[in-house]
Amino acid sequence: MTDQSKYLEDSRLIETHYGEEYENYYNAIVPPVFLNSLNVFPSIDAYFDSDKNDKHVYVYGRVQNPTVRILEDKIAALEHGTKAFVYSSGMAAATTAVMSVCHAGAHIVCVRNVYGPLNTFLTQYCKEYFQMNVTFVKGDLIEEFEDAVTDNTDLIVLESPSSIVMSLQDISKVVQIARKHNAKTYIDNTYCTPIFQNPLDLGVDIVMHTMSKYIGGHSDIIGGVLIANDEDLLKKLMLHRELYGGILGPMEAWLAIRGLRTIEVRLRQHEKNAMAVAAFLDKHPRVKTVNYPGLPSFPQYDLMKKQQKGNCGLMSFEIDSTMEQTKKFCQALSIFKIGVSWGGFESLVEMPYARMTDQEASWLGASANIIRIHCGLEGDDLLIADLEKAFSIL
Ligand SMILES: *Cc1c(COP(=O)(O)O)cnc(C)c1O
């Protein structure tokens, strides 16, 4: 096998070359999609002893697959983790992480602006079926975590920057608190990708990404991944994937490998476009607030600089307008398409809280008419012109 260690020094070499085994597939520069459900063995004993002989064991596709394994090796290396496991969606990864750490009756501390479906999973499913209890924190003040975490806390759930309002948590300080109470920490690192933030280096136990956003990068797959260092934890994350049956399919793995090849160039461009758009919004007279951690006026800019190397194309803002006018503003955009999700090539706009009461939205730190945009790869001049056109109808 080729010596892989030479690729580990630079993330760009991990994305392009690490984890591939050209010699195992006729030296093709791109690995095949291994569309097999099982692998065969020369003898009964060879089957039973398969895990003793080889670093990579392939027996059955719900457990492991060669295309999937290449993707996992790349992501583990990018996140500075021992191993990564990929799942059929970000939520499959997130729920497997929770169920691998928390026991019935567990206490969980979670940031308010965590991805919505994970909030629902914790507060409804885990509560109803496993009597778990969640304490929510806004997350920007470390004292809140100190007050919320108890010796009964199994897990602290972070997302930094968080969904919709992009607020940050001081990751290393939260880790210190967690360790004092023997609680595990989990972070959704989708916003930063492994390129802009590596929480395992800050002591976090489990890092999660949905691959449906920048890792796939082209709005054509659903997938998720968990990365960790602790061997016991990794064993559980792997076993529970096998038992729940939520492994990523080989075709999606292949597309995610292809997405990773260009993740750095894409992200630099998303960041450049988003910085220009955020600066434009920041000085626009109709804009009340812009939530983009890359703006020097962002309240947690110093913390951002401390723990992140950059920011992606996602931001939110509020305009000085009614709900109806704000909807018209969004509908007047033409390059920004109305739709959920983000992280692909295309620019998107949505009003995630538009059907909430003011009280519900304010608990989440925003007004009901907050606008979220994803700056795609179309070009910052075109995106700003599109926004200018929409402002002109107000
Ligand atoms: C989209 C998203 C998820 C969920 O990922 P799926 O692949 O859709 O399950 C989780 N976290 C964040 C921050 C997301 O944006």
CSV table of C-alpha atoms in Angstrom, one decimal, residues 111 137-140 142 145 157-162 167-172 174 187 197 300 303 307:
chain,number,residue,atom,x,y,z
A,111,VAL,CA,-28.0,25.4,23.0
A,137,VAL,CA,-28.9,27.6,27.3
A,138,LYS,CA,-28.5,30.6,25.0
A,139,GLY,CA,-24.8,29.6,24.9
A,140,ASP,CA,-23.0,32.9,24.6
A,142,ILE,CA,-20.1,30.5,29.9
A,145,PHE,CA,-23.2,26.3,31.2
A,157,VAL,CA,-24.9,19.6,22.8
A,158,LEU,CA,-23.2,22.5,21.0
A,159,GLU,CA,-23.6,24.1,17.6
A,160,SER,CA,-21.2,27.0,16.9
A,161,PRO,CA,-22.0,29.1,15.0
A,162,SER,CA,-25.6,28.0,15.7
A,167,SER,CA,-24.3,32.6,17.8
A,168,LEU,CA,-21.0,31.1,19.1
A,169,GLN,CA,-20.1,29.1,22.2
A,170,ASP,CA,-16.6,29.2,23.8
A,171,ILE,CA,-15.8,25.6,23.0
A,172,SER,CA,-12.8,25.0,25.1
A,174,VAL,CA,-17.5,24.4,27.8
A,187,ILE,CA,-20.8,19.7,18.5
A,197,GLN,CA,-12.9,24.7,12.8
A,300,GLN,CA,-18.6,37.6,19.2
A,303,LEU,CA,-14.3,34.5,20.0
A,307,GLN,CA,-11.7,29.3,17.5
